[in-house]
Amino acid sequence: MRPVVPFVSSASPDERQVWRDALPCALAGIAEVKPFETLSEDERLAARVAIVANPDPAKVAALPNLVWVQSLWAGVERLAADLPEDGPEIVRLTDPQMAETMSEAVLAWTLYLHRDMPRYAAQQRRKLWQDHYLKTPQERTVGVLGLGKLGAAAAHRLKSNGFNVFGWSRSKKTLDGIGCFHGLDGLRTVLGSSDIIVVLMPLTEETRGLIGRDELAACKKGASFINFARGPILETAALLEALDTGLLDHAVLDVFDEEPLPETSPLWDHGKVTVLPHISAPTIVSTASKIVAENIGGYFSDGTVPPSVDRRRGY
Ligand code: NAP
């Protein structure tokens, strides 16, 4: 008999249905995927692994013998905050296709800033015919904060499009063709040298509010930000102040302290802000389902739990 793998999700009914269709197919020869709500008590007690997407923590707690949970998202700060430290191990989604999609988004919005698109769009609204000096990509430095699965892919893509690329991570790294920095001194160097700064770090206790007024003051004058990671890493009040005083030129924001972004937010109407509705790298159901199936298949064949979140580090 195939083991039962609970699917625990408080996502919207439409989103849940997409996964309820895809996951049983992907795991067909491996396990029976059942929505939490349909489990018998025996099935709840027997479950060793569950698939989760914005789960209600009480439901995860009602699966007392879980060894690990497979998240369908890449960012797991909420899950890590919700589940007890001695609870099941948390495996986040790492999907090479997502890294590809994110690096495409980083390139697209870097080019948007590099080719002055916000300025030319504003000029069109004023019927103003005026050209501006065009820099080559080699004359622009892009700093990527976070050199993990997504940040490293983005840094390489920017490099192969001619940009001068700096990267910053927690631990020391070497990436071909990328100037790699770490530590707080390294952060100042990257901020002070970059024309465009891309945020691709997880939200943890250390990164919450990491880019505030002092860090923005350390940026190169006229730099722009792209935040594709999590809203609270970049302090909104400090960002608005830096944009208003001319310290920064523009911000492309895909993530916010509160999502959806409330209608009352000043970010919506700010001339130097581009608002995106958290779309830079959505989970792709087809590739993600295959990865989830491989991870769970591996666990049931030889007991291997895929690399999981370090609860002390927070990612
Ligand atoms: P990852 O592989 O875990 O990489 C995280 C990177 O951030 C690593 O290089 C890590 O340094 C660095 N880092 C962590 N804490 C740091 C600190 N305190 N100081 C300096 N560097 C630090 O994560 P990922 O898969 O690349 O994903 C990054 C984030 O993107 C996710 O956590 C998620 O929030 C976000 N995301 C957003 C979207 C979207 O659609 N907007 C989609 C997917 C993911 P080390 O290399 O030294 O460990």
Short mmCIF file of N, CA and C in Angstrom, two decimals, residues 12-182:
data_model
loop_
_atom_site.label_atom_id
_atom_site.label_comp_id
_atom_site.label_asym_id
_atom_site.label_seq_id
_atom_site.Cartn_x
_atom_site.Cartn_y
_atom_site.Cartn_z
N SER A 12 -5.68 30.05 -1.37
CA SER A 12 -7.03 30.27 -1.88
C SER A 12 -7.57 28.96 -2.48
N PRO A 13 -8.91 28.79 -2.52
CA PRO A 13 -9.47 27.54 -3.05
C PRO A 13 -8.97 27.25 -4.46
N ASP A 14 -8.85 28.27 -5.31
CA ASP A 14 -8.37 28.04 -6.68
C ASP A 14 -6.95 27.50 -6.68
N GLU A 15 -6.12 28.14 -5.85
CA GLU A 15 -4.71 27.72 -5.81
C GLU A 15 -4.60 26.29 -5.26
N ARG A 16 -5.38 26.01 -4.22
CA ARG A 16 -5.34 24.65 -3.65
C ARG A 16 -5.75 23.62 -4.68
N GLN A 17 -6.76 23.99 -5.48
CA GLN A 17 -7.26 23.03 -6.47
C GLN A 17 -6.19 22.70 -7.51
N VAL A 18 -5.41 23.72 -7.91
CA VAL A 18 -4.33 23.48 -8.89
C VAL A 18 -3.37 22.43 -8.34
N TRP A 19 -3.00 22.58 -7.07
CA TRP A 19 -2.07 21.62 -6.46
C TRP A 19 -2.74 20.26 -6.23
N ARG A 20 -4.01 20.29 -5.89
CA ARG A 20 -4.71 19.02 -5.66
C ARG A 20 -4.81 18.21 -6.95
N ASP A 21 -4.76 18.91 -8.09
CA ASP A 21 -4.76 18.21 -9.38
C ASP A 21 -3.35 17.72 -9.71
N ALA A 22 -2.35 18.59 -9.47
CA ALA A 22 -0.99 18.28 -9.95
C ALA A 22 -0.24 17.28 -9.06
N LEU A 23 -0.36 17.44 -7.74
CA LEU A 23 0.49 16.63 -6.86
C LEU A 23 0.17 15.13 -6.93
N PRO A 24 -1.11 14.70 -6.89
CA PRO A 24 -1.38 13.27 -6.96
C PRO A 24 -0.82 12.64 -8.24
N CYS A 25 -0.86 13.37 -9.36
CA CYS A 25 -0.30 12.83 -10.62
C CYS A 25 1.20 12.67 -10.49
N ALA A 26 1.87 13.74 -10.00
CA ALA A 26 3.34 13.69 -9.92
C ALA A 26 3.81 12.59 -8.97
N LEU A 27 3.03 12.36 -7.90
CA LEU A 27 3.46 11.36 -6.89
C LEU A 27 2.78 10.01 -7.09
N ALA A 28 2.17 9.80 -8.25
CA ALA A 28 1.31 8.62 -8.44
C ALA A 28 1.96 7.30 -8.03
N GLY A 29 3.21 7.06 -8.42
CA GLY A 29 3.83 5.76 -8.09
C GLY A 29 4.48 5.74 -6.72
N ILE A 30 4.38 6.85 -5.99
CA ILE A 30 5.18 7.01 -4.76
C ILE A 30 4.31 7.04 -3.50
N ALA A 31 3.26 7.84 -3.56
CA ALA A 31 2.44 8.05 -2.36
C ALA A 31 1.05 8.54 -2.78
N GLU A 32 0.13 8.45 -1.83
CA GLU A 32 -1.22 8.99 -2.08
C GLU A 32 -1.29 10.35 -1.39
N VAL A 33 -1.49 11.40 -2.17
CA VAL A 33 -1.56 12.75 -1.59
C VAL A 33 -3.02 13.02 -1.22
N LYS A 34 -3.26 13.34 0.08
CA LYS A 34 -4.64 13.59 0.51
C LYS A 34 -4.73 14.93 1.23
N PRO A 35 -5.76 15.74 0.90
CA PRO A 35 -5.95 16.99 1.65
C PRO A 35 -6.09 16.67 3.14
N PHE A 36 -5.52 17.53 3.98
CA PHE A 36 -5.55 17.31 5.43
C PHE A 36 -6.97 17.01 5.91
N GLU A 37 -7.93 17.74 5.36
CA GLU A 37 -9.32 17.67 5.83
C GLU A 37 -9.93 16.28 5.61
N THR A 38 -9.34 15.47 4.73
CA THR A 38 -9.94 14.17 4.41
C THR A 38 -9.21 13.01 5.10
N LEU A 39 -8.23 13.31 5.97
CA LEU A 39 -7.44 12.23 6.59
C LEU A 39 -8.22 11.54 7.70
N SER A 40 -8.03 10.23 7.81
CA SER A 40 -8.56 9.53 8.98
C SER A 40 -7.57 9.74 10.13
N GLU A 41 -7.98 9.37 11.34
CA GLU A 41 -7.06 9.55 12.47
C GLU A 41 -5.81 8.69 12.29
N ASP A 42 -5.97 7.46 11.81
CA ASP A 42 -4.80 6.60 11.58
C ASP A 42 -3.85 7.23 10.58
N GLU A 43 -4.41 7.83 9.54
CA GLU A 43 -3.56 8.46 8.52
C GLU A 43 -2.82 9.67 9.11
N ARG A 44 -3.49 10.41 9.95
CA ARG A 44 -2.83 11.56 10.60
C ARG A 44 -1.63 11.10 11.43
N LEU A 45 -1.85 10.01 12.17
CA LEU A 45 -0.79 9.54 13.06
C LEU A 45 0.35 8.88 12.30
N ALA A 46 0.02 8.31 11.14
CA ALA A 46 1.05 7.58 10.37
C ALA A 46 1.90 8.51 9.51
N ALA A 47 1.42 9.75 9.31
CA ALA A 47 2.12 10.63 8.35
C ALA A 47 3.52 10.99 8.84
N ARG A 48 4.52 10.80 7.97
CA ARG A 48 5.92 11.16 8.29
C ARG A 48 6.37 12.40 7.53
N VAL A 49 5.70 12.65 6.39
CA VAL A 49 6.03 13.83 5.60
C VAL A 49 4.72 14.44 5.10
N ALA A 50 4.67 15.76 5.06
CA ALA A 50 3.50 16.47 4.53
C ALA A 50 3.97 17.52 3.54
N ILE A 51 3.09 17.81 2.60
CA ILE A 51 3.35 18.90 1.65
C ILE A 51 2.56 20.10 2.15
N VAL A 52 3.21 21.27 2.25
CA VAL A 52 2.53 22.42 2.85
C VAL A 52 2.64 23.67 1.98
N ALA A 53 1.57 24.46 2.03
CA ALA A 53 1.56 25.77 1.35
C ALA A 53 0.71 26.68 2.22
N ASN A 54 1.34 27.65 2.88
CA ASN A 54 0.65 28.51 3.85
C ASN A 54 -0.22 27.67 4.78
N PRO A 55 0.35 26.69 5.48
CA PRO A 55 -0.49 25.83 6.31
C PRO A 55 -0.92 26.50 7.61
N ASP A 56 -2.07 26.10 8.10
CA ASP A 56 -2.48 26.48 9.45
C ASP A 56 -1.59 25.66 10.40
N PRO A 57 -0.80 26.35 11.27
CA PRO A 57 0.13 25.60 12.14
C PRO A 57 -0.59 24.55 13.01
N ALA A 58 -1.85 24.82 13.35
CA ALA A 58 -2.58 23.86 14.19
C ALA A 58 -2.77 22.54 13.43
N LYS A 59 -2.92 22.63 12.12
CA LYS A 59 -3.10 21.40 11.34
C LYS A 59 -1.78 20.63 11.25
N VAL A 60 -0.69 21.36 11.12
CA VAL A 60 0.62 20.67 11.10
C VAL A 60 0.83 20.00 12.47
N ALA A 61 0.44 20.69 13.54
CA ALA A 61 0.60 20.12 14.88
C ALA A 61 -0.28 18.88 15.06
N ALA A 62 -1.34 18.80 14.28
CA ALA A 62 -2.24 17.63 14.38
C ALA A 62 -1.68 16.42 13.60
N LEU A 63 -0.45 16.57 13.10
CA LEU A 63 0.26 15.45 12.46
C LEU A 63 1.49 15.20 13.33
N PRO A 64 1.33 14.52 14.47
CA PRO A 64 2.37 14.54 15.50
C PRO A 64 3.64 13.76 15.16
N ASN A 65 3.59 12.91 14.13
CA ASN A 65 4.77 12.08 13.84
C ASN A 65 5.50 12.50 12.58
N LEU A 66 5.27 13.73 12.16
CA LEU A 66 5.96 14.23 10.96
C LEU A 66 7.46 14.32 11.22
N VAL A 67 8.25 13.87 10.24
CA VAL A 67 9.70 14.04 10.30
C VAL A 67 10.07 15.33 9.58
N TRP A 68 9.37 15.60 8.47
CA TRP A 68 9.68 16.82 7.70
C TRP A 68 8.47 17.28 6.92
N VAL A 69 8.50 18.55 6.54
CA VAL A 69 7.47 19.09 5.66
C VAL A 69 8.14 19.64 4.41
N GLN A 70 7.49 19.42 3.29
CA GLN A 70 7.96 19.97 2.01
C GLN A 70 7.13 21.20 1.70
N SER A 71 7.77 22.38 1.71
CA SER A 71 7.03 23.59 1.34
C SER A 71 6.95 23.71 -0.18
N LEU A 72 5.88 24.32 -0.64
CA LEU A 72 5.76 24.59 -2.09
C LEU A 72 6.32 25.96 -2.45
N TRP A 73 6.81 26.68 -1.44
CA TRP A 73 7.38 28.02 -1.70
C TRP A 73 8.87 28.00 -1.41
N ALA A 74 9.58 28.99 -2.04
CA ALA A 74 11.03 29.11 -1.82
C ALA A 74 11.32 29.86 -0.53
N GLY A 75 10.49 30.83 -0.20
CA GLY A 75 10.67 31.61 1.03
C GLY A 75 9.85 30.98 2.15
N VAL A 76 10.50 30.65 3.27
CA VAL A 76 9.78 29.91 4.31
C VAL A 76 9.82 30.62 5.67
N GLU A 77 10.00 31.97 5.65
CA GLU A 77 10.14 32.66 6.93
C GLU A 77 8.89 32.52 7.79
N ARG A 78 7.71 32.50 7.15
CA ARG A 78 6.47 32.39 7.92
C ARG A 78 6.35 31.00 8.54
N LEU A 79 6.66 30.00 7.73
CA LEU A 79 6.61 28.62 8.21
C LEU A 79 7.59 28.42 9.37
N ALA A 80 8.81 28.96 9.21
CA ALA A 80 9.82 28.82 10.25
C ALA A 80 9.37 29.52 11.54
N ALA A 81 8.63 30.63 11.39
CA ALA A 81 8.15 31.34 12.58
C ALA A 81 6.98 30.59 13.21
N ASP A 82 6.18 29.93 12.38
CA ASP A 82 4.95 29.29 12.88
C ASP A 82 5.19 27.91 13.51
N LEU A 83 6.19 27.18 13.00
CA LEU A 83 6.39 25.81 13.49
C LEU A 83 7.42 25.81 14.61
N PRO A 84 7.18 24.98 15.66
CA PRO A 84 8.13 24.97 16.78
C PRO A 84 9.51 24.47 16.33
N GLU A 85 10.56 24.96 17.01
CA GLU A 85 11.93 24.59 16.59
C GLU A 85 12.18 23.10 16.70
N ASP A 86 11.50 22.43 17.64
CA ASP A 86 11.70 20.98 17.74
C ASP A 86 10.65 20.23 16.91
N GLY A 87 9.97 20.95 16.02
CA GLY A 87 8.96 20.33 15.16
C GLY A 87 9.62 19.68 13.95
N PRO A 88 8.83 19.38 12.92
CA PRO A 88 9.39 18.73 11.74
C PRO A 88 10.40 19.61 11.03
N GLU A 89 11.33 18.96 10.34
CA GLU A 89 12.28 19.73 9.55
C GLU A 89 11.54 20.39 8.39
N ILE A 90 12.02 21.57 7.98
CA ILE A 90 11.35 22.32 6.91
C ILE A 90 12.23 22.27 5.66
N VAL A 91 11.66 21.73 4.60
CA VAL A 91 12.38 21.69 3.32
C VAL A 91 11.69 22.68 2.40
N ARG A 92 12.44 23.70 1.95
CA ARG A 92 11.82 24.69 1.07
C ARG A 92 11.93 24.20 -0.37
N LEU A 93 11.21 24.86 -1.25
CA LEU A 93 11.26 24.47 -2.66
C LEU A 93 12.50 25.09 -3.29
N THR A 94 13.37 24.26 -3.83
CA THR A 94 14.48 24.80 -4.64
C THR A 94 14.32 24.20 -6.03
N ASP A 95 14.01 25.07 -6.97
CA ASP A 95 13.67 24.64 -8.32
C ASP A 95 14.55 25.40 -9.32
N PRO A 96 15.40 24.69 -10.09
CA PRO A 96 16.25 25.39 -11.07
C PRO A 96 15.44 26.26 -12.03
N GLN A 97 14.19 25.84 -12.32
CA GLN A 97 13.36 26.66 -13.22
C GLN A 97 13.01 27.99 -12.55
N MET A 98 12.82 27.95 -11.22
CA MET A 98 12.52 29.20 -10.51
C MET A 98 13.73 30.14 -10.55
N ALA A 99 14.94 29.56 -10.42
CA ALA A 99 16.15 30.40 -10.50
C ALA A 99 16.25 31.04 -11.88
N GLU A 100 15.88 30.26 -12.89
CA GLU A 100 15.89 30.77 -14.27
C GLU A 100 14.89 31.92 -14.41
N THR A 101 13.68 31.71 -13.87
CA THR A 101 12.62 32.73 -13.96
C THR A 101 13.02 33.98 -13.19
N MET A 102 13.60 33.80 -12.01
CA MET A 102 14.02 34.96 -11.22
C MET A 102 15.15 35.70 -11.92
N SER A 103 16.09 34.97 -12.51
CA SER A 103 17.20 35.67 -13.16
C SER A 103 16.68 36.44 -14.38
N GLU A 104 15.67 35.90 -15.04
CA GLU A 104 15.04 36.63 -16.16
C GLU A 104 14.40 37.92 -15.65
N ALA A 105 13.69 37.82 -14.51
CA ALA A 105 13.05 39.02 -13.94
C ALA A 105 14.09 40.06 -13.54
N VAL A 106 15.18 39.59 -12.92
CA VAL A 106 16.23 40.53 -12.50
C VAL A 106 16.82 41.21 -13.72
N LEU A 107 17.07 40.44 -14.78
CA LEU A 107 17.62 41.04 -16.00
C LEU A 107 16.63 42.04 -16.60
N ALA A 108 15.35 41.64 -16.67
CA ALA A 108 14.34 42.51 -17.28
C ALA A 108 14.25 43.86 -16.56
N TRP A 109 14.19 43.82 -15.23
CA TRP A 109 13.98 45.07 -14.50
C TRP A 109 15.29 45.84 -14.34
N THR A 110 16.42 45.14 -14.44
CA THR A 110 17.70 45.86 -14.49
C THR A 110 17.78 46.63 -15.80
N LEU A 111 17.37 45.99 -16.91
CA LEU A 111 17.39 46.69 -18.20
C LEU A 111 16.41 47.87 -18.20
N TYR A 112 15.29 47.70 -17.52
CA TYR A 112 14.29 48.78 -17.39
C TYR A 112 14.95 50.02 -16.77
N LEU A 113 15.75 49.77 -15.73
CA LEU A 113 16.43 50.91 -15.09
C LEU A 113 17.62 51.37 -15.92
N HIS A 114 18.38 50.41 -16.42
CA HIS A 114 19.59 50.72 -17.19
C HIS A 114 19.24 51.58 -18.41
N ARG A 115 18.12 51.27 -19.10
CA ARG A 115 17.74 52.03 -20.29
C ARG A 115 16.79 53.19 -19.97
N ASP A 116 16.73 53.57 -18.67
CA ASP A 116 16.00 54.79 -18.27
C ASP A 116 14.51 54.76 -18.62
N MET A 117 13.91 53.59 -18.62
CA MET A 117 12.50 53.51 -19.03
C MET A 117 11.56 54.33 -18.16
N PRO A 118 11.72 54.35 -16.81
CA PRO A 118 10.79 55.18 -16.03
C PRO A 118 10.87 56.65 -16.44
N ARG A 119 12.11 57.13 -16.73
CA ARG A 119 12.27 58.54 -17.09
C ARG A 119 11.63 58.83 -18.46
N TYR A 120 11.83 57.93 -19.44
CA TYR A 120 11.24 58.18 -20.76
C TYR A 120 9.71 58.06 -20.72
N ALA A 121 9.19 57.17 -19.86
CA ALA A 121 7.72 57.07 -19.73
C ALA A 121 7.17 58.38 -19.15
N ALA A 122 7.88 58.92 -18.15
CA ALA A 122 7.43 60.20 -17.55
C ALA A 122 7.51 61.32 -18.57
N GLN A 123 8.57 61.30 -19.40
CA GLN A 123 8.71 62.36 -20.42
C GLN A 123 7.57 62.28 -21.44
N GLN A 124 7.18 61.04 -21.79
CA GLN A 124 6.09 60.91 -22.77
C GLN A 124 4.81 61.53 -22.21
N ARG A 125 4.55 61.32 -20.92
CA ARG A 125 3.33 61.88 -20.32
C ARG A 125 3.34 63.40 -20.42
N ARG A 126 4.57 64.00 -20.45
CA ARG A 126 4.69 65.47 -20.55
C ARG A 126 4.94 65.91 -21.99
N LYS A 127 4.89 64.98 -22.96
CA LYS A 127 5.20 65.27 -24.37
C LYS A 127 6.57 65.93 -24.50
N LEU A 128 7.51 65.44 -23.76
CA LEU A 128 8.86 66.01 -23.75
C LEU A 128 9.80 65.13 -24.58
N TRP A 129 10.39 65.73 -25.62
CA TRP A 129 11.32 65.01 -26.50
C TRP A 129 12.72 65.35 -26.04
N GLN A 130 13.35 64.43 -25.29
CA GLN A 130 14.69 64.75 -24.79
C GLN A 130 15.47 63.47 -24.57
N ASP A 131 16.67 63.41 -25.15
CA ASP A 131 17.48 62.19 -24.95
C ASP A 131 18.44 62.39 -23.78
N HIS A 132 18.95 61.26 -23.28
CA HIS A 132 19.89 61.31 -22.16
C HIS A 132 21.09 60.42 -22.48
N TYR A 133 22.21 60.73 -21.89
CA TYR A 133 23.44 59.97 -22.14
C TYR A 133 23.20 58.49 -21.87
N LEU A 134 23.62 57.66 -22.82
CA LEU A 134 23.41 56.21 -22.67
C LEU A 134 24.71 55.55 -22.22
N LYS A 135 24.65 54.93 -21.02
CA LYS A 135 25.81 54.19 -20.53
C LYS A 135 25.78 52.79 -21.13
N THR A 136 26.95 52.17 -21.26
CA THR A 136 26.98 50.76 -21.67
C THR A 136 26.77 49.91 -20.41
N PRO A 137 26.37 48.63 -20.56
CA PRO A 137 26.24 47.78 -19.37
C PRO A 137 27.56 47.69 -18.59
N GLN A 138 28.68 47.70 -19.33
CA GLN A 138 29.99 47.60 -18.66
C GLN A 138 30.24 48.80 -17.75
N GLU A 139 29.57 49.92 -18.04
CA GLU A 139 29.76 51.11 -17.20
C GLU A 139 28.83 51.09 -15.99
N ARG A 140 27.99 50.06 -15.89
CA ARG A 140 27.07 49.99 -14.74
C ARG A 140 27.45 48.84 -13.83
N THR A 141 27.45 49.12 -12.54
CA THR A 141 27.67 48.05 -11.58
C THR A 141 26.34 47.68 -10.94
N VAL A 142 26.04 46.40 -10.97
CA VAL A 142 24.83 45.91 -10.32
C VAL A 142 25.28 45.09 -9.10
N GLY A 143 24.75 45.42 -7.94
CA GLY A 143 25.08 44.70 -6.71
C GLY A 143 23.94 43.76 -6.36
N VAL A 144 24.25 42.50 -6.19
CA VAL A 144 23.21 41.52 -5.84
C VAL A 144 23.41 41.12 -4.38
N LEU A 145 22.42 41.44 -3.55
CA LEU A 145 22.51 41.11 -2.12
C LEU A 145 21.85 39.76 -1.90
N GLY A 146 22.65 38.75 -1.60
CA GLY A 146 22.17 37.36 -1.51
C GLY A 146 22.66 36.61 -2.73
N LEU A 147 23.52 35.63 -2.48
CA LEU A 147 24.11 34.86 -3.61
C LEU A 147 23.75 33.39 -3.47
N GLY A 148 22.48 33.12 -3.14
CA GLY A 148 22.03 31.73 -3.02
C GLY A 148 21.57 31.22 -4.37
N LYS A 149 20.57 30.33 -4.32
CA LYS A 149 20.07 29.71 -5.55
C LYS A 149 19.62 30.78 -6.56
N LEU A 150 18.89 31.78 -6.08
CA LEU A 150 18.34 32.78 -7.00
C LEU A 150 19.35 33.89 -7.28
N GLY A 151 20.01 34.37 -6.24
CA GLY A 151 20.95 35.48 -6.40
C GLY A 151 22.12 35.11 -7.30
N ALA A 152 22.67 33.91 -7.13
CA ALA A 152 23.82 33.51 -7.95
C ALA A 152 23.40 33.40 -9.42
N ALA A 153 22.22 32.82 -9.66
CA ALA A 153 21.74 32.70 -11.06
C ALA A 153 21.54 34.09 -11.66
N ALA A 154 20.99 35.01 -10.87
CA ALA A 154 20.77 36.37 -11.37
C ALA A 154 22.09 37.07 -11.64
N ALA A 155 23.05 36.89 -10.74
CA ALA A 155 24.36 37.55 -10.91
C ALA A 155 25.02 37.06 -12.20
N HIS A 156 24.97 35.75 -12.46
CA HIS A 156 25.59 35.22 -13.69
C HIS A 156 24.87 35.75 -14.93
N ARG A 157 23.55 35.84 -14.85
CA ARG A 157 22.81 36.32 -16.03
C ARG A 157 23.14 37.78 -16.32
N LEU A 158 23.26 38.58 -15.26
CA LEU A 158 23.62 39.99 -15.45
C LEU A 158 25.02 40.11 -16.05
N LYS A 159 25.92 39.26 -15.53
CA LYS A 159 27.30 39.29 -16.02
C LYS A 159 27.33 38.94 -17.51
N SER A 160 26.56 37.91 -17.88
CA SER A 160 26.63 37.49 -19.29
C SER A 160 25.93 38.51 -20.20
N ASN A 161 25.22 39.47 -19.61
CA ASN A 161 24.65 40.57 -20.41
C ASN A 161 25.52 41.82 -20.34
N GLY A 162 26.72 41.66 -19.85
CA GLY A 162 27.70 42.75 -19.94
C GLY A 162 27.85 43.63 -18.72
N PHE A 163 26.98 43.45 -17.71
CA PHE A 163 27.07 44.32 -16.53
C PHE A 163 28.28 43.95 -15.68
N ASN A 164 28.76 44.94 -14.97
CA ASN A 164 29.79 44.69 -13.95
C ASN A 164 29.01 44.27 -12.70
N VAL A 165 29.29 43.09 -12.17
CA VAL A 165 28.42 42.57 -11.10
C VAL A 165 29.20 42.34 -9.80
N PHE A 166 28.64 42.87 -8.71
CA PHE A 166 29.13 42.60 -7.37
C PHE A 166 28.05 41.79 -6.64
N GLY A 167 28.49 40.95 -5.72
CA GLY A 167 27.51 40.17 -4.94
C GLY A 167 27.89 40.20 -3.48
N TRP A 168 26.89 40.00 -2.64
CA TRP A 168 27.12 40.01 -1.19
C TRP A 168 26.37 38.83 -0.56
N SER A 169 27.05 38.13 0.32
CA SER A 169 26.41 36.99 1.00
C SER A 169 26.87 36.96 2.46
N ARG A 170 26.32 36.03 3.21
CA ARG A 170 26.64 35.94 4.63
C ARG A 170 28.04 35.34 4.78
N SER A 171 28.27 34.23 4.06
CA SER A 171 29.58 33.60 4.11
C SER A 171 30.38 33.98 2.86
N LYS A 172 31.69 33.74 2.93
CA LYS A 172 32.56 34.11 1.81
C LYS A 172 32.26 33.22 0.61
N LYS A 173 32.26 33.81 -0.58
CA LYS A 173 31.92 33.05 -1.80
C LYS A 173 32.86 33.42 -2.92
N THR A 174 33.00 32.49 -3.88
CA THR A 174 33.75 32.80 -5.10
C THR A 174 32.86 32.43 -6.27
N LEU A 175 32.50 33.40 -7.08
CA LEU A 175 31.69 33.14 -8.28
C LEU A 175 32.43 33.73 -9.47
N ASP A 176 32.58 32.92 -10.50
CA ASP A 176 33.35 33.32 -11.67
C ASP A 176 32.86 34.67 -12.24
N GLY A 177 33.75 35.64 -12.32
CA GLY A 177 33.42 36.92 -12.96
C GLY A 177 32.64 37.88 -12.09
N ILE A 178 32.31 37.48 -10.85
CA ILE A 178 31.50 38.34 -9.96
C ILE A 178 32.40 38.79 -8.80
N GLY A 179 32.37 40.07 -8.48
CA GLY A 179 33.11 40.54 -7.32
C GLY A 179 32.33 40.17 -6.06
N CYS A 180 32.85 39.23 -5.29
CA CYS A 180 32.07 38.71 -4.14
C CYS A 180 32.53 39.34 -2.83
N PHE A 181 31.57 39.75 -2.02
CA PHE A 181 31.84 40.40 -0.74
C PHE A 181 30.97 39.75 0.33
N HIS A 182 31.42 39.88 1.58
CA HIS A 182 30.60 39.41 2.69
C HIS A 182 30.91 40.28 3.91
#
